[in-house]
């Protein structure tokens, strides 16, 4: 092979796989022997506890089955390493253009200053500016967001040369100035402070205009602002496309005289009588509008709160697409979703370390990670429905030659005509072309269909993370987000897009199973709830559901439980979690399963029966001062009266009653001898109580605004009381 064929990336296998596979086999033996025990030791007809036994058998069948599914992502994880330095040896002029799509939907939940920091961080990529075009899709059609972007287009002229001169990281001004109080990176201190002032003045102007809720009249004289007329609302407005910086224009230069990336504001038409298909609709509008303006062969899709923390990410991604040998097959490159403001002990389970370090590399082994809607580079063609073919040759020069043929005004008008409400009528958009509609996790289903069309995807997680987002900082936000995810993935599972059906014969069985790890999140809720409640109630009543400690069957329960958790702990620590973080994650795992996933499965079923309609909740990216303080101190935030909290409170209370009642029963009638048949149940109940300790604290001890509202405490207490009393009689 000649010089020009040097591989741009390499792939390594995870270590210790043989040991893992042996361990997994031994676990499987353990699981089967538990099943065998359940099948052979059931109480006879009419005997006490037969139904409870059948239920727990069903739950254990499910857990075993689900555990087998999850082996797909642990079987053989692989890791990718790129060589951007080899890319740099190529002629810079040969590298493709890249379009960056940033989506925002609500100027209140997603403050414009945050949005433009993300935009600026991508404009400042270490990549030829004339090859970059950044699009902001504003689904609220808000003049406030437009104003912020307009400010950003001016600020970029100072910020981009500053970033490049001093090689600053991260290149989101908000993140850069908030993390650093002193100049760094060999900056001249005066230059650093004047940059900081410039940024802060801009941030103040934006924040005060957002507070005011409208822009001052004198601004309306500027180009673009006249698009907004009175009477326009976020749900009723014409299409708007404004090219704020036209990269082709000789006059668009920064303060050092270098070219600037193209910057475009876009709000697709919204009318109350037309369904807008949420984020998928917005992405599809972006794909079309950008095809008119820059038409780059590669696109990057980002959520507005995920700023770029690594100015080399474009080059890393291109290492895959441009690899002479394997690049041909690769349809998209997915970066992980990492959160910037996860506290050290990760109270709400958002470090996602196990997802990013084990599970996604596990997907990659079978043909590639799912598309998760943010931090993903695509070939434009595959988003438009292109099937894989060995002979396909990407036109990397696409979009480069569209120099100055048309003026910006003409481009804007043409782009507008592509993002009207009626444009998609009687087309394949939302079905075969673009992101798919009618599913809350449009991204996953779109990625799956791309893989089924024959493309591979790759997953890359460099040690300096590419994108950082904002994690929810209250329990309610986090549970609602997981409800949406579990619901969407379960809907896919039940639809014609089920990985086992759609993927049959097209993708590997391992990948089909891997998708089901998330697809089957929601159904986990029922067996988990059963396991948390029924053995405890049986303890209260004195019915034994598990083998005695002296029985040989006890060993299989002990082995499977300890094996699973010790393995989980080691995996989690290896991925960089703390011990307390792991413990917190176990709690979140229970809370998510008993609430988010329960709601997820219920609402999926209601939808199947056509009883309720789909909605889409945006997770707020702001929270009030006190709540943030509690978040930083790792204190769970309840505060609102959500019905989810009633479930959490009731499960916690019920287990407390059962533990007390169960122990008392032993003392009164059995003494220590009575403990034997009920030992596992006491242990289980005790563990449930231990993991819920912060919940009791919020129920009874804490007085702050983030503790349980009285109504929730009352309801959960009453509910738990009622159930225990009914059991006792
Ligand atoms: C983000 O980038 C900074 C350097 O700019 C680095 O120190 C930090 O570790 C990165 N964050 C993550 C999570 O990788
Ligand atoms: C996380 O984000 C919230 C909301 O933006 C903020 O109030 C909080 O201070 C951040 N916490 C950390 C630890 O960065």
mmCIF file of C-alpha atoms in Angstrom, residues 288-585:
data_model
loop_
_atom_site.group_PDB
_atom_site.id
_atom_site.type_symbol
_atom_site.label_atom_id
_atom_site.label_comp_id
_atom_site.label_asym_id
_atom_site.label_seq_id
_atom_site.Cartn_x
_atom_site.Cartn_y
_atom_site.Cartn_z
ATOM 1 C CA UNK A 288 -33.545 21.189 2.963
ATOM 2 C CA UNK A 289 -32.745 24.817 3.731
ATOM 3 C CA UNK A 290 -29.038 24.041 3.974
ATOM 4 C CA UNK A 291 -29.089 22.132 0.702
ATOM 5 C CA UNK A 292 -30.000 25.382 -0.981
ATOM 6 C CA UNK A 293 -27.415 27.495 0.809
ATOM 7 C CA UNK A 294 -24.273 25.451 1.363
ATOM 8 C CA UNK A 295 -25.128 21.839 0.504
ATOM 9 C CA UNK A 296 -22.136 20.293 2.273
ATOM 10 C CA UNK A 297 -21.622 16.533 2.067
ATOM 11 C CA UNK A 298 -21.187 16.215 5.845
ATOM 12 C CA UNK A 299 -23.567 17.507 8.498
ATOM 13 C CA UNK A 300 -23.264 17.733 12.265
ATOM 14 C CA UNK A 301 -26.356 17.833 14.409
ATOM 15 C CA UNK A 302 -26.259 19.340 17.899
ATOM 16 C CA UNK A 303 -28.670 20.251 20.648
ATOM 17 C CA UNK A 304 -28.456 23.888 21.579
ATOM 18 C CA UNK A 305 -27.137 23.162 25.053
ATOM 19 C CA UNK A 306 -24.249 20.993 23.882
ATOM 20 C CA UNK A 307 -21.274 23.181 23.275
ATOM 21 C CA UNK A 308 -18.130 21.977 21.607
ATOM 22 C CA UNK A 309 -15.410 21.280 24.133
ATOM 23 C CA UNK A 310 -12.876 20.217 21.574
ATOM 24 C CA UNK A 311 -12.075 22.262 18.516
ATOM 25 C CA UNK A 312 -10.673 19.201 16.722
ATOM 26 C CA UNK A 313 -13.911 17.201 16.640
ATOM 27 C CA UNK A 314 -14.630 17.873 12.975
ATOM 28 C CA UNK A 315 -11.222 16.520 12.043
ATOM 29 C CA UNK A 316 -11.657 13.451 14.231
ATOM 30 C CA UNK A 317 -14.963 12.696 12.558
ATOM 31 C CA UNK A 318 -13.551 13.196 9.083
ATOM 32 C CA UNK A 319 -10.869 10.617 9.844
ATOM 33 C CA UNK A 320 -13.637 8.024 9.579
ATOM 34 C CA UNK A 321 -15.388 9.302 6.494
ATOM 35 C CA UNK A 322 -12.196 9.959 4.560
ATOM 36 C CA UNK A 323 -10.409 6.738 5.411
ATOM 37 C CA UNK A 324 -9.500 5.185 2.071
ATOM 38 C CA UNK A 325 -10.125 1.667 3.186
ATOM 39 C CA UNK A 326 -13.116 1.596 5.513
ATOM 40 C CA UNK A 327 -14.573 5.098 5.230
ATOM 41 C CA UNK A 328 -16.699 4.021 2.315
ATOM 42 C CA UNK A 329 -19.075 2.030 4.551
ATOM 43 C CA UNK A 330 -19.510 4.587 7.279
ATOM 44 C CA UNK A 331 -22.769 6.487 7.277
ATOM 45 C CA UNK A 332 -22.542 8.388 10.524
ATOM 46 C CA UNK A 333 -20.162 9.062 13.378
ATOM 47 C CA UNK A 334 -21.684 9.370 16.819
ATOM 48 C CA UNK A 335 -20.039 11.139 19.761
ATOM 49 C CA UNK A 336 -21.315 10.403 23.266
ATOM 50 C CA UNK A 337 -23.667 12.658 25.151
ATOM 51 C CA UNK A 338 -21.691 13.912 28.121
ATOM 52 C CA UNK A 339 -22.934 16.330 30.713
ATOM 53 C CA UNK A 340 -20.937 19.209 31.976
ATOM 54 C CA UNK A 341 -22.601 19.786 35.259
ATOM 55 C CA UNK A 342 -22.870 16.379 36.808
ATOM 56 C CA UNK A 343 -21.815 16.569 40.441
ATOM 57 C CA UNK A 344 -19.041 14.360 41.690
ATOM 58 C CA UNK A 345 -21.340 11.706 43.099
ATOM 59 C CA UNK A 346 -23.754 11.983 40.247
ATOM 60 C CA UNK A 347 -26.991 12.174 42.210
ATOM 61 C CA UNK A 348 -29.315 11.687 39.251
ATOM 62 C CA UNK A 349 -27.293 9.104 37.377
ATOM 63 C CA UNK A 350 -26.283 11.323 34.486
ATOM 64 C CA UNK A 351 -22.592 10.570 34.196
ATOM 65 C CA UNK A 352 -23.559 7.916 31.649
ATOM 66 C CA UNK A 353 -20.065 6.494 32.043
ATOM 67 C CA UNK A 354 -21.175 2.917 31.560
ATOM 68 C CA UNK A 355 -23.164 3.845 28.451
ATOM 69 C CA UNK A 356 -20.264 5.694 26.929
ATOM 70 C CA UNK A 357 -17.413 3.393 27.935
ATOM 71 C CA UNK A 358 -19.020 -0.035 27.655
ATOM 72 C CA UNK A 359 -22.416 -0.134 26.012
ATOM 73 C CA UNK A 360 -21.844 2.075 22.990
ATOM 74 C CA UNK A 361 -18.487 0.453 22.201
ATOM 75 C CA UNK A 362 -20.466 -2.777 22.526
ATOM 76 C CA UNK A 363 -22.895 -1.594 19.840
ATOM 77 C CA UNK A 364 -19.963 -0.590 17.681
ATOM 78 C CA UNK A 365 -18.781 -4.180 17.556
ATOM 79 C CA UNK A 366 -22.024 -5.226 15.860
ATOM 80 C CA UNK A 367 -22.161 -2.518 13.231
ATOM 81 C CA UNK A 368 -22.366 0.751 15.027
ATOM 82 C CA UNK A 369 -23.954 2.845 17.749
ATOM 83 C CA UNK A 370 -27.461 4.240 17.485
ATOM 84 C CA UNK A 371 -27.979 7.836 16.421
ATOM 85 C CA UNK A 372 -28.856 9.716 19.582
ATOM 86 C CA UNK A 373 -29.990 13.000 18.127
ATOM 87 C CA UNK A 374 -27.031 15.118 19.102
ATOM 88 C CA UNK A 375 -23.273 15.088 18.597
ATOM 89 C CA UNK A 376 -23.601 13.129 15.390
ATOM 90 C CA UNK A 377 -21.905 13.631 12.010
ATOM 91 C CA UNK A 378 -23.816 12.289 9.009
ATOM 92 C CA UNK A 379 -23.279 12.066 5.315
ATOM 93 C CA UNK A 380 -25.996 14.295 3.935
ATOM 94 C CA UNK A 381 -26.929 11.666 1.370
ATOM 95 C CA UNK A 382 -27.784 9.009 3.923
ATOM 96 C CA UNK A 383 -30.143 11.365 5.720
ATOM 97 C CA UNK A 384 -31.882 11.711 2.393
ATOM 98 C CA UNK A 385 -32.507 8.001 2.126
ATOM 99 C CA UNK A 386 -29.436 6.822 0.198
ATOM 100 C CA UNK A 387 -28.956 3.053 0.194
ATOM 101 C CA UNK A 388 -25.511 1.643 0.746
ATOM 102 C CA UNK A 389 -23.708 0.411 -2.307
ATOM 103 C CA UNK A 390 -20.116 -0.711 -2.663
ATOM 104 C CA UNK A 391 -19.626 1.384 -5.771
ATOM 105 C CA UNK A 392 -20.967 4.570 -4.330
ATOM 106 C CA UNK A 393 -18.460 7.417 -4.486
ATOM 107 C CA UNK A 394 -19.105 10.416 -2.309
ATOM 108 C CA UNK A 395 -18.668 13.740 -4.017
ATOM 109 C CA UNK A 396 -16.466 15.437 -1.449
ATOM 110 C CA UNK A 397 -16.332 18.587 -3.539
ATOM 111 C CA UNK A 398 -20.067 19.011 -3.191
ATOM 112 C CA UNK A 399 -20.977 22.549 -2.244
ATOM 113 C CA UNK A 400 -17.457 23.893 -2.667
ATOM 114 C CA UNK A 401 -17.968 25.321 -6.103
ATOM 115 C CA UNK A 402 -21.252 27.053 -5.521
ATOM 116 C CA UNK A 403 -19.307 30.256 -5.189
ATOM 117 C CA UNK A 404 -21.010 33.516 -5.894
ATOM 118 C CA UNK A 405 -23.591 32.564 -8.428
ATOM 119 C CA UNK A 406 -26.559 33.661 -6.372
ATOM 120 C CA UNK A 407 -26.981 36.521 -3.967
ATOM 121 C CA UNK A 408 -27.825 35.891 -0.337
ATOM 122 C CA UNK A 409 -31.324 37.306 -0.838
ATOM 123 C CA UNK A 410 -32.116 34.827 -3.559
ATOM 124 C CA UNK A 411 -30.817 31.970 -1.444
ATOM 125 C CA UNK A 412 -32.928 33.085 1.492
ATOM 126 C CA UNK A 413 -36.066 33.207 -0.621
ATOM 127 C CA UNK A 414 -35.422 29.801 -2.110
ATOM 128 C CA UNK A 415 -34.652 28.283 1.270
ATOM 129 C CA UNK A 416 -37.885 29.734 2.652
ATOM 130 C CA UNK A 417 -39.875 28.014 -0.025
ATOM 131 C CA UNK A 418 -38.455 24.687 1.185
ATOM 132 C CA UNK A 419 -39.554 25.088 4.797
ATOM 133 C CA UNK A 420 -43.214 25.932 4.470
ATOM 134 C CA UNK A 421 -45.866 23.873 6.223
ATOM 135 C CA UNK A 422 -47.117 22.356 3.014
ATOM 136 C CA UNK A 423 -43.789 21.540 1.394
ATOM 137 C CA UNK A 424 -43.724 18.009 2.748
ATOM 138 C CA UNK A 425 -47.263 17.126 1.750
ATOM 139 C CA UNK A 426 -47.330 14.122 -0.557
ATOM 140 C CA UNK A 427 -43.589 13.586 -0.257
ATOM 141 C CA UNK A 428 -41.520 10.907 1.435
ATOM 142 C CA UNK A 429 -40.123 13.364 3.984
ATOM 143 C CA UNK A 430 -40.508 11.924 7.445
ATOM 144 C CA UNK A 431 -40.869 8.420 6.008
ATOM 145 C CA UNK A 432 -38.142 7.377 3.611
ATOM 146 C CA UNK A 433 -36.325 10.696 3.521
ATOM 147 C CA UNK A 434 -34.907 12.621 6.443
ATOM 148 C CA UNK A 435 -35.654 11.943 10.088
ATOM 149 C CA UNK A 436 -38.714 9.822 10.766
ATOM 150 C CA UNK A 437 -41.910 11.247 12.200
ATOM 151 C CA UNK A 438 -44.431 9.950 14.729
ATOM 152 C CA UNK A 439 -42.054 8.758 17.404
ATOM 153 C CA UNK A 440 -40.610 10.585 20.407
ATOM 154 C CA UNK A 441 -37.141 9.170 19.741
ATOM 155 C CA UNK A 442 -37.036 9.970 16.035
ATOM 156 C CA UNK A 443 -33.259 9.867 16.160
ATOM 157 C CA UNK A 444 -32.902 6.224 17.214
ATOM 158 C CA UNK A 445 -35.344 4.995 14.614
ATOM 159 C CA UNK A 446 -33.670 7.060 11.905
ATOM 160 C CA UNK A 447 -30.274 5.634 12.837
ATOM 161 C CA UNK A 448 -31.637 2.112 12.839
ATOM 162 C CA UNK A 449 -33.103 2.501 9.354
ATOM 163 C CA UNK A 450 -29.817 3.884 8.095
ATOM 164 C CA UNK A 451 -28.070 0.787 9.411
ATOM 165 C CA UNK A 452 -30.728 -1.387 7.839
ATOM 166 C CA UNK A 453 -30.012 0.279 4.507
ATOM 167 C CA UNK A 454 -26.537 -1.187 4.768
ATOM 168 C CA UNK A 455 -24.486 1.619 6.296
ATOM 169 C CA UNK A 456 -22.238 1.223 9.304
ATOM 170 C CA UNK A 457 -21.877 3.792 11.996
ATOM 171 C CA UNK A 458 -18.947 4.337 14.316
ATOM 172 C CA UNK A 459 -18.683 5.540 17.847
ATOM 173 C CA UNK A 460 -15.865 7.709 19.077
ATOM 174 C CA UNK A 461 -15.257 8.934 22.571
ATOM 175 C CA UNK A 462 -11.975 10.838 22.785
ATOM 176 C CA UNK A 463 -10.631 11.467 26.262
ATOM 177 C CA UNK A 464 -11.149 15.181 25.902
ATOM 178 C CA UNK A 465 -14.845 15.149 25.328
ATOM 179 C CA UNK A 466 -16.183 16.590 22.116
ATOM 180 C CA UNK A 467 -19.490 17.981 23.345
ATOM 181 C CA UNK A 468 -20.783 18.867 26.761
ATOM 182 C CA UNK A 469 -24.437 19.376 27.589
ATOM 183 C CA UNK A 470 -26.446 20.367 30.634
ATOM 184 C CA UNK A 471 -27.991 17.584 32.696
ATOM 185 C CA UNK A 472 -31.311 18.074 34.471
ATOM 186 C CA UNK A 473 -30.768 19.249 38.022
ATOM 187 C CA UNK A 474 -34.017 18.155 39.608
ATOM 188 C CA UNK A 475 -35.472 14.720 40.082
ATOM 189 C CA UNK A 476 -38.697 15.553 38.258
ATOM 190 C CA UNK A 477 -36.892 16.790 35.140
ATOM 191 C CA UNK A 478 -34.709 13.748 35.084
ATOM 192 C CA UNK A 479 -37.573 11.300 35.514
ATOM 193 C CA UNK A 480 -39.601 12.983 32.799
ATOM 194 C CA UNK A 481 -36.685 12.812 30.402
ATOM 195 C CA UNK A 482 -36.296 9.101 31.027
ATOM 196 C CA UNK A 483 -39.992 8.596 30.606
ATOM 197 C CA UNK A 484 -39.758 10.069 27.126
ATOM 198 C CA UNK A 485 -36.761 7.945 26.222
ATOM 199 C CA UNK A 486 -38.181 4.701 27.561
ATOM 200 C CA UNK A 487 -41.526 5.364 25.943
ATOM 201 C CA UNK A 488 -40.042 6.176 22.572
ATOM 202 C CA UNK A 489 -37.771 3.160 22.567
ATOM 203 C CA UNK A 490 -40.578 0.855 23.632
ATOM 204 C CA UNK A 491 -42.816 2.250 20.906
ATOM 205 C CA UNK A 492 -40.141 1.379 18.388
ATOM 206 C CA UNK A 493 -39.994 -2.115 19.813
ATOM 207 C CA UNK A 494 -43.718 -2.590 19.346
ATOM 208 C CA UNK A 495 -43.888 -1.012 15.910
ATOM 209 C CA UNK A 496 -42.926 -2.214 12.473
ATOM 210 C CA UNK A 497 -39.534 -0.700 13.249
ATOM 211 C CA UNK A 498 -38.838 -3.302 15.919
ATOM 212 C CA UNK A 499 -35.131 -4.137 15.529
ATOM 213 C CA UNK A 500 -35.931 -7.844 15.288
ATOM 214 C CA UNK A 501 -38.338 -7.262 12.403
ATOM 215 C CA UNK A 502 -36.826 -4.339 10.525
ATOM 216 C CA UNK A 503 -33.294 -5.588 11.059
ATOM 217 C CA UNK A 504 -33.844 -9.245 10.196
ATOM 218 C CA UNK A 505 -31.258 -10.287 7.682
ATOM 219 C CA UNK A 506 -30.032 -6.709 7.384
ATOM 220 C CA UNK A 507 -28.108 -6.118 10.597
ATOM 221 C CA UNK A 508 -26.424 -8.578 12.930
ATOM 222 C CA UNK A 509 -28.431 -10.308 15.629
ATOM 223 C CA UNK A 510 -26.112 -8.738 18.222
ATOM 224 C CA UNK A 511 -27.101 -5.281 17.040
ATOM 225 C CA UNK A 512 -30.781 -6.164 17.048
ATOM 226 C CA UNK A 513 -30.421 -7.284 20.648
ATOM 227 C CA UNK A 514 -28.384 -4.227 21.555
ATOM 228 C CA UNK A 515 -31.188 -1.937 20.405
ATOM 229 C CA UNK A 516 -33.542 -3.882 22.632
ATOM 230 C CA UNK A 517 -31.482 -3.077 25.716
ATOM 231 C CA UNK A 518 -33.106 0.368 25.501
ATOM 232 C CA UNK A 519 -36.206 -0.769 23.659
ATOM 233 C CA UNK A 520 -37.157 -2.915 26.634
ATOM 234 C CA UNK A 521 -36.462 -0.370 29.335
ATOM 235 C CA UNK A 522 -40.139 0.344 29.842
ATOM 236 C CA UNK A 523 -41.354 -3.235 30.500
ATOM 237 C CA UNK A 524 -38.715 -3.556 33.226
ATOM 238 C CA UNK A 525 -40.916 -1.389 35.375
ATOM 239 C CA UNK A 526 -43.483 -4.071 36.181
ATOM 240 C CA UNK A 527 -41.181 -6.859 37.415
ATOM 241 C CA UNK A 528 -39.125 -4.321 39.335
ATOM 242 C CA UNK A 529 -42.154 -2.919 41.061
ATOM 243 C CA UNK A 530 -43.240 -6.452 41.845
ATOM 244 C CA UNK A 531 -39.870 -7.293 43.332
ATOM 245 C CA UNK A 532 -39.879 -4.166 45.443
ATOM 246 C CA UNK A 533 -43.350 -4.692 46.862
ATOM 247 C CA UNK A 534 -44.484 -8.302 46.965
ATOM 248 C CA UNK A 535 -41.588 -9.999 48.807
ATOM 249 C CA UNK A 536 -41.839 -7.277 51.449
ATOM 250 C CA UNK A 537 -45.573 -7.755 51.854
ATOM 251 C CA UNK A 538 -45.021 -11.493 52.116
ATOM 252 C CA UNK A 539 -42.473 -10.821 54.796
ATOM 253 C CA UNK A 540 -45.134 -8.917 56.684
ATOM 254 C CA UNK A 541 -47.469 -11.856 56.362
ATOM 255 C CA UNK A 542 -44.749 -14.403 57.097
ATOM 256 C CA UNK A 543 -44.815 -16.152 53.712
ATOM 257 C CA UNK A 544 -41.452 -17.319 52.481
ATOM 258 C CA UNK A 545 -40.655 -16.879 48.788
ATOM 259 C CA UNK A 546 -36.985 -17.801 48.772
ATOM 260 C CA UNK A 547 -34.914 -20.832 49.794
ATOM 261 C CA UNK A 548 -33.459 -21.126 53.290
ATOM 262 C CA UNK A 549 -29.830 -20.160 53.779
ATOM 263 C CA UNK A 550 -28.954 -23.775 54.408
ATOM 264 C CA UNK A 551 -30.582 -24.952 51.187
ATOM 265 C CA UNK A 552 -28.263 -25.525 48.210
ATOM 266 C CA UNK A 553 -30.646 -23.435 46.081
ATOM 267 C CA UNK A 554 -29.667 -20.463 48.169
ATOM 268 C CA UNK A 555 -26.310 -20.548 46.425
ATOM 269 C CA UNK A 556 -27.763 -19.761 43.025
ATOM 270 C CA UNK A 557 -29.599 -16.710 44.343
ATOM 271 C CA UNK A 558 -26.515 -15.542 46.178
ATOM 272 C CA UNK A 559 -24.247 -16.113 43.193
ATOM 273 C CA UNK A 560 -26.438 -14.331 40.663
ATOM 274 C CA UNK A 561 -27.199 -11.352 42.889
ATOM 275 C CA UNK A 562 -23.695 -10.864 44.169
ATOM 276 C CA UNK A 563 -22.160 -11.593 40.772
ATOM 277 C CA UNK A 564 -24.344 -9.072 39.034
ATOM 278 C CA UNK A 565 -23.755 -6.312 41.520
ATOM 279 C CA UNK A 566 -20.078 -6.848 42.097
ATOM 280 C CA UNK A 567 -19.557 -6.916 38.361
ATOM 281 C CA UNK A 568 -21.674 -3.775 38.002
ATOM 282 C CA UNK A 569 -19.673 -2.050 40.703
ATOM 283 C CA UNK A 570 -16.330 -2.932 39.149
ATOM 284 C CA UNK A 571 -17.510 -1.862 35.719
ATOM 285 C CA UNK A 572 -18.793 1.404 37.061
ATOM 286 C CA UNK A 573 -15.600 2.166 38.998
ATOM 287 C CA UNK A 574 -13.505 1.278 35.960
ATOM 288 C CA UNK A 575 -15.498 3.726 33.881
ATOM 289 C CA UNK A 576 -14.675 6.482 36.322
ATOM 290 C CA UNK A 577 -17.622 6.609 38.720
ATOM 291 C CA UNK A 578 -17.129 6.973 42.450
ATOM 292 C CA UNK A 579 -18.420 4.456 44.980
ATOM 293 C CA UNK A 580 -21.078 6.892 46.154
ATOM 294 C CA UNK A 581 -21.872 7.608 42.527
ATOM 295 C CA UNK A 582 -22.514 3.927 41.965
ATOM 296 C CA UNK A 583 -24.781 3.740 45.000
ATOM 297 C CA UNK A 584 -26.673 6.809 43.825
ATOM 298 C CA UNK A 585 -27.003 5.235 40.435
#
